[in-house]
Every structure is written in structure tokens, then in C-alpha cells.
Amino acid sequence: MEGTIKSRANYVPLTPISFLDRSAVVYAERTSVVYGSVTYTWRQTRDRCVRVASALSQLGISSGDVVSVLAPNVPAMVELHFAVPMAGALLCTLNIRHDSALVSVLLSHSETKVLFADHQFLQIAQGACEILSKKGEKVPLLVLIQEPSVVVSGKNKKRLMEYEDVVSMGKSNFQVIRPKDECDAISLNYTSGTTSSPKGVVYSHRGAYLNSLATVILNEMHSSPTFLWTNPMFHCNGWCLLWGVAAIGGINICLRNVTAKGIFDNIAKHNVTHMGGAPTILNMIVNASDSEKKPLPRKVSFITGAAPPPAHVIYKMEELGFSMFHSYGLTETYGPGTVCTWKPEWDSLPSEEQAKMKARQGVNHIGIEEVAVKDPVTLRTLPADGVSMGEVVFRGNTVMNGYLKNPEATKESFKGGWFWTGDLGVKHPDGYIELKDRSKDIIISGGENISSIEVESVLFTHPCVLEAAVVARPDEYWGETACAFVKLKDGSKATAEEIISYCRGKLPHYMAPRSIVFEDLPKTSTGKVQKFVLRTKAKAMGSLSKKGTSKL
Amino acid sequence: MEGTIKSRANYVPLTPISFLDRSAVVYAERTSVVYGSVTYTWRQTRDRCVRVASALSQLGISSGDVVSVLAPNVPAMVELHFAVPMAGALLCTLNIRHDSALVSVLLSHSETKVLFADHQFLQIAQGACEILSKKGEKVPLLVLIQEPSVVVSGKNKKRLMEYEDVVSMGKSNFQVIRPKDECDAISLNYTSGTTSSPKGVVYSHRGAYLNSLATVILNEMHSSPTFLWTNPMFHCNGWCLLWGVAAIGGINICLRNVTAKGIFDNIAKHNVTHMGGAPTILNMIVNASDSEKKPLPRKVSFITGAAPPPAHVIYKMEELGFSMFHSYGLTETYGPGTVCTWKPEWDSLPSEEQAKMKARQGVNHIGIEEVAVKDPVTLRTLPADGVSMGEVVFRGNTVMNGYLKNPEATKESFKGGWFWTGDLGVKHPDGYIELKDRSKDIIISGGENISSIEVESVLFTHPCVLEAAVVARPDEYWGETACAFVKLKDGSKATAEEIISYCRGKLPHYMAPRSIVFEDLPKTSTGKVQKFVLRTKAKAMGSLSKKGTSKL
């Protein structure tokens, strides 16, 4: 079009780095980070990030390199989310529940050049480096993130570079590296997943920018929120909220160990406005003892996701004064992809019904173009009738660039121009989706599909049940039956028979579990139950009925 | 990077069309538009937009064509903001204060194919078409936007196609056209400006998308706001808020004639949460009679811009219960480019001081990458000392694509990779900019720069002054002196001497006006005083002092 041009004046590649640059001016003297007695302002945070970027550059890091970090929700995590991209590199946040063997695999796969490790996880990191060394592979430079204000004993200090040394060696006037193309990679997130083979999910500057704004809007995060970090920063870059909080000059309250007491204490102390977490955190809050609980000084917006939250738990959270935002997404969608947007007409429903509405996964947020439920074979969109079950698919700017070095998996997951989640669900007539199961978690009993989530949601309403997970147990007669793994609340007592009979009162007979196992549930660090572990256990238990015979 | 791809699954060109598509699902049954007794839901609004797009396509409109509209804040304006881009075309919103001659020039320059004209402005539109016809130029197809529920007399009806006919002829299953490249043009805004030569400012889908989200965030517009349209929709596409309100499923309250009574009545009736307007609207509200005023049912966020609002007026607005957001930008920055973000430390300042802080133009919003004050000759950035005056410059994704068919003007305005605004200002040490004047409005008296805005802000504190504008009057001795054009409040009396002496009590002697003219101020339709008209008048008044002599 004559007279129009694309220039530096009117085109800037989208990147969350812009958020920090702006906040360092607009919110210069406002608090950015609080961690115990440590506090920074946004001006200080940017200065520290620029210096870390500068130091990384001095250490030989350049565009496209990978820098990894193994740390809980500490200030260095906030800074590395900006500092690493500012050096032109990708940030790879490792799951702190991993062991040395798995960490070494991920370091190798990602070709990590520098590894930042929190002192609490130093041994894991060192173990991983030893494994790499023994294999003759390149070992990354290890940098220790020491607890602020803790003086390290001489020995360690000599051997390892420390995070604060890195900050000190950097220059404040370092020329920050911006992405040439906004679709360039900003970070790498290995799926912790419910399966055993992690894949490296690549995020772009553009997707990170857009998902940050989408999460800010969906969480109704207004100017200067105070965000308590109870969801792990290493998971989907903290659901992009590390960048989102920077975009609007909020305060990051860092928390190393997430406990019920820690949550209530910090909410009261810092007048927290927003926080987030998987259903495990909800359970922790809802089941806190009276001595741990404290009244909330104000309404706290709570974004939950990572696993479908039972309606019953949402209801209890709201009773405690939390305002619940239920979001759904995957590592491949930068965390949140849908949100169960509240409708005013639901205000008049009974509370339990309201909680059921909130337990649905909802509608695509503003960064996702479209969410649909499709037949995985024909690739056709299924009707929005609340009944037709198919695979949930996404399309939009906040879907990953792909799986690192795994073009086959990328191609497979993007078939037909959609990202296939592997989650089974329905779309209701109002356009809201509801998950029914992971495709591999569905139980097929006598030819009928049983949604493990539906069975679990009934188990959660039992007064003695703290946690529950349902998987298929092979059966000679039925093919599969539902087997429930249950953790009871402290001091509660219930027998398997009581629980089975309770479920039979609330579910079609064939859906009720036929066996109950009482035990602690194995979980990923992001709070997802590792169903593949339970499936192995259920398999080992063998068939309940014999071939050709079955008592109902 | 191996394993990553750019596909339909993970890349969608940014466009506000996505907002409407999403809102038609998420906010399907929620009200989108209210105009008198007419109301629509978001599902209906999208359906009507798709049909108008379909009809335009049937009428021969295709990608890159221009469709213009001459209308006040009526529902068709809301719809055309989506329908025209959905047909692949550009929307050109014409200023309703223009006469037929100017409209014909703009229709010709933009090569408008279809012109929608509100019945109130039909004669202007028909006059413009006649001029084009006489010149032998192509005449656009004229479509009448009739007042809803008004039946038109047979005569007109036969001759002209009507907007509702267009809606009816379109198909609901029309395949909406999305931009191939997100930098493609979405709209054309002719600068009404304070000068006489309008330029066609081209906006892109990308810029419109990003500025919409930026304005939603800067206005703290949460889920489902109710927006009262008192700023013109034809100006900068309603500061991008037409698209912004759709992004979050808000309600557009349309208002044909903006009056003090209409404003207060609508706020009360619809429980308005947000609105906006130039300082003329502020004046209208602040000076409303007691019979026109009504108590606000809740705090109303008011975004003001288009001209620097006097601190005194901001103060009075807040007293009335409005929460003021002061934004600054130009047509070339999609409307808002900066916002005077409030700092908590200002809470303890006296109210008048707070209003002064709010009267500053502030810091770049999230869509603009950087705002600076530069020396227009050396192009160097001036220090942020609150004193060094230079030209305000912008850089970012919400700066226009350029001036249509005017590559020279585009090149000139983008020199050195920045957009040069023509506004003079300073940057304070806290990074906030403050306008001092348009470069052509500065008065140079005895070698000293006088900011006309500073003199005006003093005039506004005078109890009898309703409106004021200060320009240079040529002077044989001083070069120039300040000449004030003043409109007094109804029933107020004040002499020129009284006002001059009042100003001398509050300003350095050389800055105070030396002549006062009482009269109504000439204004552009967007509320900007046409200083070039006043300058011509002041010039005609001649010198106050004789060469070589001057009494102070």
C-alpha cells in the first residue's frame, strides 16, 4: 500500500523483555520481588537481569544457546526468566522432583551450556553433571543459587561460581539482545507429564508475550497485583505469570516450601490479591487445620489448573473466601488455554451447582484462537451437545513451536492444523468444554466408556476421602473395571465396602469402582497423579472375575 | 530449530476479528449494544457483522478496498468496525463535522467504493457524491443508515439502499476473510488535526489488536464493562475501544448526541463503568447545571485525551466521583499511546497536587515500546530532567503503517526510526512526559519560550473562565506576546484587565497574556481548539507595542 512502510518506528518483535523494560520505568520504585527479608524494586530487578544477561554473554552464551535452572520459587527464578532471553538464549526450567539421571538426560538433550542450581538441589545437579562427565559428554557450567543472606562454607565457595557472583560480574550497560524474529524460541519446557518420556516443548517470544497478556486479562489482574507463588515457576514458566506480573508491575511473593501455614501466613502478611495452584494446593488449603488457617484480609483470586479440580473442592475454596478461576491447558499451550468464564446467569444457581459449572474447563482465552472437540480418526469436529466425546484440540498463537529435535512428534501433534491434546472431553451447547479423561485414562468396561474423572469427582464428595484416582484394572470378564486408589483424611476411617457402596448410590452401577486401594498417591511435581504408576499396580492385581463368570 | 514448525495450529495473524469470534461464543447471550430501545447480544452482533461482510462481498468489495462511513455513535458504527475488515476491506471513518467539499476530497483520495451515511449526515454525503460526479470521478455506492424503528418516506426509500437491507442481503454462513499478513491495513483515519491538510493514517490488524488489549489493560476494564460512548467512534476507531470492548464482552451504550443531561441519565440508567472523552466533554460534565446532574451509582472510570486536560478540571471530575485516566496519543498512535499511571506515593499529596500529577501525559502504555523527548535537529534524546524541552517521539507496534499515498510525509514522520509527533514536551526524572506545546504553538517572547498550555492552565483556575486558548500575537518589540482567547461561564463577568492581573499573580510576568479576547473558541470535532484560526486572528490584531518601545 503506497505510503506505508515497516520500520523500527512501527514494528517491534513481541517479547516479554518489553514488559520488564517498561516496568523498570513505570513502576521503578515499586516492589517487584519479596522473599523473606529480601526485596527488590522493578528498577533493581531490571538492573540485576541486565547484569546476569551480560555475565552470561561473558561466559560465552549466545543466541540460541540453552541455559537451564533447577530451583524452587526463589527470586533468581524470576530474574532468569528475563536475563536468559536478554542474552539471546533459551531458558530451560527443570522439574525439581527429577533425579540426577533424568536431569542428565535433559541437560544432554537440550545441550545446556550453563546450569543454575539452587543449593537445595545442588546434589541432584552435581550428580547429573557427573553422569554426563562419565559418558564423555559436555558438562554445563554449574552455578550455585545460594539462599540470600546465607554465608557458604569456604569449601563449596571455592569450587562453584555463585549466582550473586554472576550478578556482580555483569555490566549494567550491557546491550540487551532482542529476538530478530518474534517467533524465535524463548524457553524450553520438558513435559513432566503423566507418561514417562519427556518432550522438550519450545515456546516463542511472541507466544509468551500474548499468553502473558491473556492470563493477566483472564485473571482480572489489575494494576499492581500481589501474586503469591504457590504454583511452580518451573512449570510452563509459571503459567506465563512471571512475565504477566512484570507486564503490570505487580509484586512476586516467592515461597520456597509451599505449606498450608505458609500460604495463610503470606496471604495475611502481604495482603495477597492473586495466586494459583494445582488441585493438590486446593486440597492443602481446604484441609488445613484450624491453627494453620487465618482469615483472608481480602478476596483472593485463585487460578487453578494442571488437573481437573473436583467441584466439591472448588465449592469449599469459595467458602473460605477465594474467588476461583478454573483454567485448563497443557505445557504445549503455555499453560492456560481455556478458562471457565463465569456467566451472570449462574449467580442464581445453588452453590454446589455453581461449583459444578466452575469445574468445567470452559472457553478459549483471548490468546487461543479456537478450541474444539474432534473425532481423532476422521478429524471432524463433533457437535457441541455435551455428549459426543472426542479429543480436545487447540489452535492459536499460544500453541508451542513444537517438540525440540522431535519433528515426528511435532508433526503428529499438529495433524490437520490443530494441536491434539490427548485429552478426551465434550463441548456443551454453550460452547464450554468439559474434560472426561486423558485418552489413555478412559476405562472400557463391558463395552461402556467410564470416565475416571467422573468416578473421582464422586469419590471426592465422600467425607473421609482426601485424594482419589481411578484407573482401569484388567478383567477377564468385563475387559476392564474401575479401580480406585484412595487416600483418607487424617483420622478418618472408611472401609472399601463403604466407599464402593457410596459410589453405587451416586453412579450407574457399571461405573462404580469394584476395588479400592488405600494408599498415598504418586504424583508429578506439578500435582498430577501419575496414573501410569497406578495402572501398573492395578495390572499386577490381576482380574477380579474369571473368564466367563462375573458377579455384579 | 529442529522439531519446530510454523503452522495453522500455532500461528494466526493477529486481528480484532478474533475478539468478535470469541465473544460470540463466550459472551453469546450477553448484551453487546444498547441504543435507545435497540439491544443486541454478542451472538447477534457477530451474525449481523458476518452478514454485512457477506453483502459487501456481493456488492463487489474485495481485499484492500476502502469502505467509508459518516455517522455518529450508533450501532452500525460498532458493526462496521468488524464487518468491513471481515470482507477484507479497510474501514474509513469520516469526521461528521466535515462539509461535502472535504468529504468529497477524502472519498476521492481513499478511492472509497461504498459510503455508509447516517440519515443526519445524508445531505453532506449526497453533496460529496455530487461533487465527485461533476468532476467525472467515480462515485461510491451510498448506503443510508436509518435511525432504527424510524420508517422512511417512500421517496428516499426507493432511491437509496439502506443499512438494514445490507444486513438482510448478507449470508450468515459467509466465509469471513482474515488478513494474510497481520500488518495488512484494517482502517484509515484522516487526521482532523489542528492544521488544514488531512492525511490518511493507515492502521494494521496487528496494531489494532495490540492497542485494543493495551487500552483494556490501561483502563482497568475487567470482565464485562459497560462503556458509554461519549468519545467519537470515528476518531481513531474510538481509541480502539470498539475492538477492546468486544475483546472482553462489554456493553456498548451508543449515544447520538452527547449532552450533559444525556451523560448523567445514561450513567444512572445503565450503571456505566467506563467512558471517555476530550476535555470539552469534561467541561460539559463539570459545568452541568444542578438539574442535569445526577449522582453516579458507582465509580465511573473516565479516560480523557485528545488535548491536555487542565489539572483544575481533572480535580473537579474526581470530586464528582469519576476516576480519571489521563491518556495521550495521536491519530498516528491509534489514539492512546501514554497513560498517566497513578503512583501510590501520590495518594498523600493534596488533591490539587494530585490533579497536577494526573495532568501529565505519563508513560508509554503496554503497546508502545518507548516514548522519548528528542532534539528535532540532532535527533538526540534529551535528559529526563523535567526542563529540557524537545519533541515527543514514539516507537512501537501501535504506531501507524504510514500516510496513505504520501510516502514523503511517512518518511519525514519516521526519521531515525521514531515517530515524530510535533508535540513539544519534557520528560520528568520519574520518566513521565509532560506536554508543553505543539511545536507550532510555542510563543517566543523576548527570546523566552512561553508554553501556551502553561498559561491556559492558569486561566482555567480563574472562577469565571469556561474555556481558554493562548496563541502568539506578533509584536514589534518582543517578537511575540501571549494572546488569550477566553470564553466565560454563563452569567460570569470578568474584564480583560482582571484576568491579566490574575495571571500575573500566578505566572512570571513575561508569560502572562498581554491581550484577552472574549469569544467562543473554534474547535475540531474531536474537541481540539483550532489554534491556526486564532493565530490568524491574533496576527490581524497587529502589534501591541511599537518597534523599540514597550511598557511592561
Short mmCIF file of N, CA, C and O in Angstrom, two decimals, chain A residues 458-551:
data_model
loop_
_atom_site.label_atom_id
_atom_site.label_comp_id
_atom_site.label_asym_id
_atom_site.label_seq_id
_atom_site.Cartn_x
_atom_site.Cartn_y
_atom_site.Cartn_z
N VAL A 458 -17.04 -38.17 42.27
CA VAL A 458 -17.95 -38.72 43.28
C VAL A 458 -17.16 -39.11 44.53
O VAL A 458 -17.57 -38.82 45.66
N LEU A 459 -16.02 -39.73 44.34
CA LEU A 459 -15.20 -40.12 45.49
C LEU A 459 -14.85 -38.90 46.36
O LEU A 459 -14.82 -38.96 47.57
N PHE A 460 -14.60 -37.76 45.67
CA PHE A 460 -14.21 -36.55 46.40
C PHE A 460 -15.32 -36.00 47.29
O PHE A 460 -15.07 -35.23 48.21
N THR A 461 -16.56 -36.38 46.99
CA THR A 461 -17.64 -35.87 47.83
C THR A 461 -17.80 -36.70 49.10
O THR A 461 -18.53 -36.32 50.01
N HIS A 462 -17.11 -37.85 49.19
CA HIS A 462 -17.19 -38.68 50.41
C HIS A 462 -16.44 -37.97 51.53
O HIS A 462 -15.30 -37.52 51.34
N PRO A 463 -17.07 -37.85 52.68
CA PRO A 463 -16.47 -37.04 53.76
C PRO A 463 -15.10 -37.51 54.24
O PRO A 463 -14.35 -36.71 54.80
N CYS A 464 -14.75 -38.78 54.05
CA CYS A 464 -13.47 -39.29 54.56
C CYS A 464 -12.34 -39.21 53.52
O CYS A 464 -11.18 -39.42 53.86
N VAL A 465 -12.70 -38.93 52.26
CA VAL A 465 -11.69 -39.03 51.20
C VAL A 465 -10.91 -37.73 51.03
O VAL A 465 -11.50 -36.66 50.86
N LEU A 466 -9.59 -37.83 51.11
CA LEU A 466 -8.74 -36.66 50.86
C LEU A 466 -8.36 -36.60 49.38
O LEU A 466 -8.49 -35.57 48.74
N GLU A 467 -7.86 -37.70 48.84
CA GLU A 467 -7.45 -37.75 47.44
C GLU A 467 -7.90 -39.08 46.83
O GLU A 467 -8.00 -40.09 47.53
N ALA A 468 -8.14 -39.06 45.52
CA ALA A 468 -8.58 -40.29 44.87
C ALA A 468 -8.16 -40.29 43.41
O ALA A 468 -8.09 -39.23 42.78
N ALA A 469 -7.82 -41.44 42.91
CA ALA A 469 -7.51 -41.59 41.49
C ALA A 469 -8.03 -42.95 41.03
O ALA A 469 -7.89 -43.95 41.74
N VAL A 470 -8.64 -42.93 39.86
CA VAL A 470 -9.27 -44.15 39.37
C VAL A 470 -8.60 -44.58 38.07
O VAL A 470 -8.39 -43.76 37.19
N VAL A 471 -8.25 -45.86 37.98
CA VAL A 471 -7.63 -46.40 36.75
C VAL A 471 -8.31 -47.72 36.39
O VAL A 471 -9.09 -48.27 37.16
N ALA A 472 -7.95 -48.20 35.20
CA ALA A 472 -8.51 -49.48 34.74
C ALA A 472 -7.76 -50.64 35.37
O ALA A 472 -6.54 -50.62 35.49
N ARG A 473 -8.53 -51.64 35.79
CA ARG A 473 -7.91 -52.89 36.25
C ARG A 473 -8.37 -53.96 35.25
O ARG A 473 -9.57 -54.06 34.94
N PRO A 474 -7.42 -54.69 34.71
CA PRO A 474 -7.81 -55.68 33.69
C PRO A 474 -8.78 -56.70 34.29
O PRO A 474 -8.68 -57.03 35.47
N ASP A 475 -9.71 -57.14 33.49
CA ASP A 475 -10.72 -58.07 33.98
C ASP A 475 -11.05 -59.08 32.89
O ASP A 475 -11.30 -58.70 31.74
N GLU A 476 -11.02 -60.33 33.28
CA GLU A 476 -11.23 -61.38 32.27
C GLU A 476 -12.63 -61.32 31.69
O GLU A 476 -12.84 -61.61 30.52
N TYR A 477 -13.59 -60.91 32.50
CA TYR A 477 -14.97 -60.88 32.01
C TYR A 477 -15.32 -59.54 31.37
O TYR A 477 -15.80 -59.46 30.25
N TRP A 478 -15.08 -58.46 32.11
CA TRP A 478 -15.51 -57.12 31.68
C TRP A 478 -14.51 -56.42 30.76
O TRP A 478 -14.81 -55.37 30.23
N GLY A 479 -13.34 -57.02 30.62
CA GLY A 479 -12.29 -56.31 29.88
C GLY A 479 -11.51 -55.45 30.87
O GLY A 479 -10.35 -55.70 31.16
N GLU A 480 -12.20 -54.43 31.41
CA GLU A 480 -11.61 -53.60 32.47
C GLU A 480 -12.68 -53.28 33.49
O GLU A 480 -13.88 -53.26 33.17
N THR A 481 -12.25 -53.02 34.72
CA THR A 481 -13.16 -52.45 35.71
C THR A 481 -12.46 -51.26 36.37
O THR A 481 -11.24 -51.10 36.25
N ALA A 482 -13.24 -50.44 37.05
CA ALA A 482 -12.66 -49.27 37.69
C ALA A 482 -12.03 -49.64 39.03
O ALA A 482 -12.67 -50.29 39.86
N CYS A 483 -10.80 -49.23 39.21
CA CYS A 483 -10.08 -49.48 40.46
C CYS A 483 -9.69 -48.13 41.05
O CYS A 483 -9.05 -47.32 40.37
N ALA A 484 -10.11 -47.88 42.30
CA ALA A 484 -9.85 -46.57 42.91
C ALA A 484 -8.72 -46.64 43.91
O ALA A 484 -8.69 -47.52 44.77
N PHE A 485 -7.77 -45.73 43.79
CA PHE A 485 -6.72 -45.55 44.79
C PHE A 485 -7.14 -44.34 45.62
O PHE A 485 -7.42 -43.27 45.07
N VAL A 486 -7.18 -44.53 46.93
CA VAL A 486 -7.77 -43.51 47.80
C VAL A 486 -6.84 -43.20 48.95
O VAL A 486 -6.26 -44.11 49.56
N LYS A 487 -6.71 -41.90 49.24
CA LYS A 487 -6.03 -41.50 50.47
C LYS A 487 -7.07 -40.87 51.38
O LYS A 487 -7.76 -39.92 50.97
N LEU A 488 -7.19 -41.42 52.61
CA LEU A 488 -8.19 -40.88 53.53
C LEU A 488 -7.63 -39.68 54.27
O LEU A 488 -6.41 -39.51 54.38
N LYS A 489 -8.55 -38.86 54.77
CA LYS A 489 -8.13 -37.72 55.59
C LYS A 489 -7.56 -38.22 56.91
O LYS A 489 -7.94 -39.28 57.39
N ASP A 490 -6.66 -37.43 57.50
CA ASP A 490 -6.09 -37.79 58.79
C ASP A 490 -7.19 -38.09 59.80
O ASP A 490 -8.10 -37.27 59.99
N GLY A 491 -7.11 -39.25 60.44
CA GLY A 491 -8.07 -39.58 61.49
C GLY A 491 -9.38 -40.16 60.98
O GLY A 491 -10.22 -40.58 61.77
N SER A 492 -9.56 -40.13 59.64
CA SER A 492 -10.80 -40.68 59.09
C SER A 492 -10.70 -42.18 58.91
O SER A 492 -9.61 -42.72 58.69
N LYS A 493 -11.85 -42.82 59.00
CA LYS A 493 -11.88 -44.27 58.78
C LYS A 493 -13.02 -44.61 57.83
O LYS A 493 -14.13 -44.11 57.98
N ALA A 494 -12.75 -45.45 56.86
CA ALA A 494 -13.80 -45.94 55.95
C ALA A 494 -13.29 -47.23 55.34
O ALA A 494 -12.09 -47.36 55.08
N THR A 495 -14.18 -48.17 55.12
CA THR A 495 -13.78 -49.43 54.51
C THR A 495 -14.01 -49.36 53.00
O THR A 495 -14.75 -48.50 52.52
N ALA A 496 -13.38 -50.31 52.29
CA ALA A 496 -13.56 -50.38 50.85
C ALA A 496 -15.03 -50.58 50.51
O ALA A 496 -15.57 -49.94 49.59
N GLU A 497 -15.69 -51.45 51.28
CA GLU A 497 -17.10 -51.73 51.01
C GLU A 497 -17.95 -50.47 51.15
O GLU A 497 -18.83 -50.20 50.33
N GLU A 498 -17.69 -49.71 52.22
CA GLU A 498 -18.46 -48.48 52.44
C GLU A 498 -18.31 -47.53 51.26
O GLU A 498 -19.27 -46.92 50.79
N ILE A 499 -17.08 -47.41 50.77
CA ILE A 499 -16.83 -46.45 49.68
C ILE A 499 -17.46 -46.94 48.38
O ILE A 499 -18.07 -46.15 47.64
N ILE A 500 -17.34 -48.25 48.11
CA ILE A 500 -17.96 -48.79 46.89
C ILE A 500 -19.47 -48.58 46.93
O ILE A 500 -20.08 -48.13 45.96
N SER A 501 -20.03 -48.85 48.09
CA SER A 501 -21.49 -48.72 48.19
C SER A 501 -21.90 -47.25 48.07
O SER A 501 -22.93 -46.92 47.49
N TYR A 502 -21.08 -46.33 48.61
CA TYR A 502 -21.33 -44.90 48.47
C TYR A 502 -21.36 -44.50 46.99
O TYR A 502 -22.25 -43.79 46.52
N CYS A 503 -20.38 -45.02 46.23
CA CYS A 503 -20.30 -44.69 44.80
C CYS A 503 -21.50 -45.28 44.04
O CYS A 503 -22.03 -44.64 43.13
N ARG A 504 -21.89 -46.48 44.42
CA ARG A 504 -23.02 -47.12 43.73
C ARG A 504 -24.31 -46.33 43.94
O ARG A 504 -25.22 -46.38 43.12
N GLY A 505 -24.35 -45.58 45.05
CA GLY A 505 -25.51 -44.73 45.32
C GLY A 505 -25.55 -43.51 44.44
O GLY A 505 -26.58 -42.85 44.33
N LYS A 506 -24.42 -43.17 43.84
CA LYS A 506 -24.36 -41.90 43.10
C LYS A 506 -23.99 -42.07 41.63
O LYS A 506 -23.93 -41.09 40.88
N LEU A 507 -23.69 -43.29 41.21
CA LEU A 507 -23.24 -43.52 39.84
C LEU A 507 -23.97 -44.73 39.26
O LEU A 507 -24.44 -45.58 40.01
N PRO A 508 -24.05 -44.81 37.94
CA PRO A 508 -24.53 -46.06 37.33
C PRO A 508 -23.66 -47.21 37.87
O PRO A 508 -22.44 -47.04 38.06
N HIS A 509 -24.29 -48.34 38.08
CA HIS A 509 -23.59 -49.47 38.70
C HIS A 509 -22.26 -49.79 38.02
O HIS A 509 -21.24 -49.99 38.67
N TYR A 510 -22.30 -49.84 36.68
CA TYR A 510 -21.08 -50.28 35.96
C TYR A 510 -19.92 -49.30 36.14
O TYR A 510 -18.76 -49.66 35.93
N MET A 511 -20.23 -48.04 36.49
CA MET A 511 -19.17 -47.05 36.63
C MET A 511 -18.49 -47.07 37.99
O MET A 511 -17.36 -46.62 38.13
N ALA A 512 -19.21 -47.56 39.00
CA ALA A 512 -18.66 -47.54 40.36
C ALA A 512 -17.41 -48.42 40.44
O ALA A 512 -17.33 -49.46 39.77
N PRO A 513 -16.42 -48.00 41.23
CA PRO A 513 -15.21 -48.83 41.35
C PRO A 513 -15.56 -50.20 41.94
O PRO A 513 -16.46 -50.30 42.76
N ARG A 514 -14.86 -51.21 41.51
CA ARG A 514 -15.08 -52.55 42.04
C ARG A 514 -13.96 -52.94 42.99
O ARG A 514 -14.04 -53.95 43.67
N SER A 515 -12.90 -52.15 43.02
CA SER A 515 -11.84 -52.38 44.01
C SER A 515 -11.29 -51.04 44.50
O SER A 515 -11.24 -50.07 43.74
N ILE A 516 -10.94 -51.02 45.78
CA ILE A 516 -10.42 -49.80 46.41
C ILE A 516 -9.07 -50.14 47.03
O ILE A 516 -8.94 -51.15 47.73
N VAL A 517 -8.07 -49.28 46.76
CA VAL A 517 -6.76 -49.46 47.39
C VAL A 517 -6.48 -48.20 48.20
O VAL A 517 -6.55 -47.09 47.67
N PHE A 518 -6.19 -48.39 49.50
CA PHE A 518 -5.87 -47.22 50.34
C PHE A 518 -4.37 -47.00 50.34
O PHE A 518 -3.59 -47.86 50.74
N GLU A 519 -3.94 -45.83 49.85
CA GLU A 519 -2.51 -45.51 49.87
C GLU A 519 -2.28 -44.06 49.45
O GLU A 519 -3.18 -43.39 48.94
N ASP A 520 -1.04 -43.58 49.68
CA ASP A 520 -0.67 -42.25 49.20
C ASP A 520 -0.54 -42.30 47.69
O ASP A 520 -0.01 -43.27 47.14
N LEU A 521 -0.99 -41.24 47.01
CA LEU A 521 -0.96 -41.27 45.56
C LEU A 521 0.37 -40.74 45.03
O LEU A 521 0.86 -39.71 45.49
N PRO A 522 0.95 -41.45 44.06
CA PRO A 522 2.19 -40.96 43.44
C PRO A 522 1.86 -39.78 42.53
O PRO A 522 0.89 -39.82 41.80
N LYS A 523 2.67 -38.72 42.65
CA LYS A 523 2.33 -37.51 41.87
C LYS A 523 3.54 -36.92 41.18
O LYS A 523 4.67 -37.05 41.65
N THR A 524 3.28 -36.19 40.09
CA THR A 524 4.34 -35.39 39.50
C THR A 524 4.47 -34.15 40.34
O THR A 524 3.59 -33.82 41.15
N SER A 525 5.55 -33.42 40.14
CA SER A 525 5.79 -32.23 40.94
C SER A 525 4.75 -31.16 40.67
O SER A 525 4.61 -30.22 41.42
N THR A 526 4.03 -31.28 39.57
CA THR A 526 3.03 -30.26 39.28
C THR A 526 1.67 -30.68 39.79
O THR A 526 0.66 -30.07 39.45
N GLY A 527 1.65 -31.75 40.59
CA GLY A 527 0.40 -32.11 41.25
C GLY A 527 -0.46 -33.08 40.48
O GLY A 527 -1.57 -33.38 40.90
N LYS A 528 0.02 -33.53 39.34
CA LYS A 528 -0.77 -34.51 38.60
C LYS A 528 -0.48 -35.91 39.14
O LYS A 528 0.68 -36.26 39.34
N VAL A 529 -1.53 -36.67 39.33
CA VAL A 529 -1.34 -38.05 39.77
C VAL A 529 -0.70 -38.84 38.63
O VAL A 529 -1.10 -38.70 37.47
N GLN A 530 0.29 -39.62 38.97
CA GLN A 530 0.95 -40.44 37.94
C GLN A 530 0.15 -41.72 37.73
O GLN A 530 0.43 -42.76 38.32
N LYS A 531 -0.81 -41.62 36.86
CA LYS A 531 -1.71 -42.76 36.68
C LYS A 531 -1.00 -43.97 36.08
O LYS A 531 -1.44 -45.10 36.29
N PHE A 532 0.08 -43.72 35.34
CA PHE A 532 0.76 -44.89 34.77
C PHE A 532 1.34 -45.77 35.87
O PHE A 532 1.41 -46.99 35.73
N VAL A 533 1.72 -45.16 36.99
CA VAL A 533 2.21 -45.95 38.14
C VAL A 533 1.05 -46.79 38.71
O VAL A 533 1.21 -47.98 38.98
N LEU A 534 -0.09 -46.13 38.85
CA LEU A 534 -1.25 -46.83 39.42
C LEU A 534 -1.76 -47.94 38.48
O LEU A 534 -2.18 -49.00 38.92
N ARG A 535 -1.67 -47.62 37.17
CA ARG A 535 -2.12 -48.63 36.20
C ARG A 535 -1.27 -49.90 36.30
O ARG A 535 -1.79 -51.01 36.22
N THR A 536 0.03 -49.69 36.49
CA THR A 536 0.93 -50.84 36.65
C THR A 536 0.54 -51.66 37.87
O THR A 536 0.48 -52.89 37.84
N LYS A 537 0.23 -50.93 38.97
CA LYS A 537 -0.20 -51.62 40.20
C LYS A 537 -1.49 -52.39 39.97
O LYS A 537 -1.64 -53.53 40.40
N ALA A 538 -2.44 -51.72 39.32
CA ALA A 538 -3.76 -52.35 39.10
C ALA A 538 -3.61 -53.58 38.22
O ALA A 538 -4.29 -54.59 38.41
N LYS A 539 -2.72 -53.47 37.25
CA LYS A 539 -2.47 -54.60 36.35
C LYS A 539 -1.94 -55.80 37.14
O LYS A 539 -2.38 -56.94 36.95
N ALA A 540 -1.01 -55.49 38.06
CA ALA A 540 -0.40 -56.55 38.87
C ALA A 540 -1.41 -57.22 39.79
O ALA A 540 -1.22 -58.37 40.21
N MET A 541 -2.49 -56.51 40.10
CA MET A 541 -3.51 -57.08 40.97
C MET A 541 -4.30 -58.19 40.27
O MET A 541 -4.94 -59.01 40.93
N GLY A 542 -4.28 -58.17 38.95
CA GLY A 542 -4.96 -59.23 38.20
C GLY A 542 -6.47 -59.03 38.14
O GLY A 542 -7.02 -58.05 38.64
N SER A 543 -7.12 -60.00 37.53
CA SER A 543 -8.56 -59.90 37.29
C SER A 543 -9.36 -60.21 38.54
O SER A 543 -8.99 -61.05 39.36
N LEU A 544 -10.49 -59.51 38.68
CA LEU A 544 -11.37 -59.73 39.81
C LEU A 544 -12.31 -60.90 39.48
O LEU A 544 -12.59 -61.75 40.32
N SER A 545 -12.79 -60.94 38.27
CA SER A 545 -13.69 -62.02 37.86
C SER A 545 -12.95 -62.98 36.93
O SER A 545 -11.98 -62.60 36.29
N LYS A 546 -13.42 -64.18 36.87
CA LYS A 546 -12.80 -65.17 35.99
C LYS A 546 -13.47 -65.11 34.63
O LYS A 546 -14.59 -64.65 34.49
N LYS A 547 -12.77 -65.58 33.64
CA LYS A 547 -13.29 -65.61 32.27
C LYS A 547 -14.67 -66.26 32.25
O LYS A 547 -14.85 -67.36 32.75
N GLY A 548 -15.62 -65.58 31.68
CA GLY A 548 -16.95 -66.18 31.54
C GLY A 548 -17.82 -66.08 32.77
O GLY A 548 -19.01 -66.38 32.73
N THR A 549 -17.27 -65.67 33.90
CA THR A 549 -18.10 -65.55 35.10
C THR A 549 -17.91 -64.18 35.74
O THR A 549 -16.81 -63.66 35.76
N SER A 550 -18.96 -63.69 36.26
CA SER A 550 -18.82 -62.43 36.97
C SER A 550 -20.00 -62.23 37.88
O SER A 550 -21.15 -62.43 37.49
N LYS A 551 -19.71 -61.85 39.11
CA LYS A 551 -20.83 -61.45 39.97
C LYS A 551 -20.87 -59.91 39.97
O LYS A 551 -19.84 -59.24 40.01
#
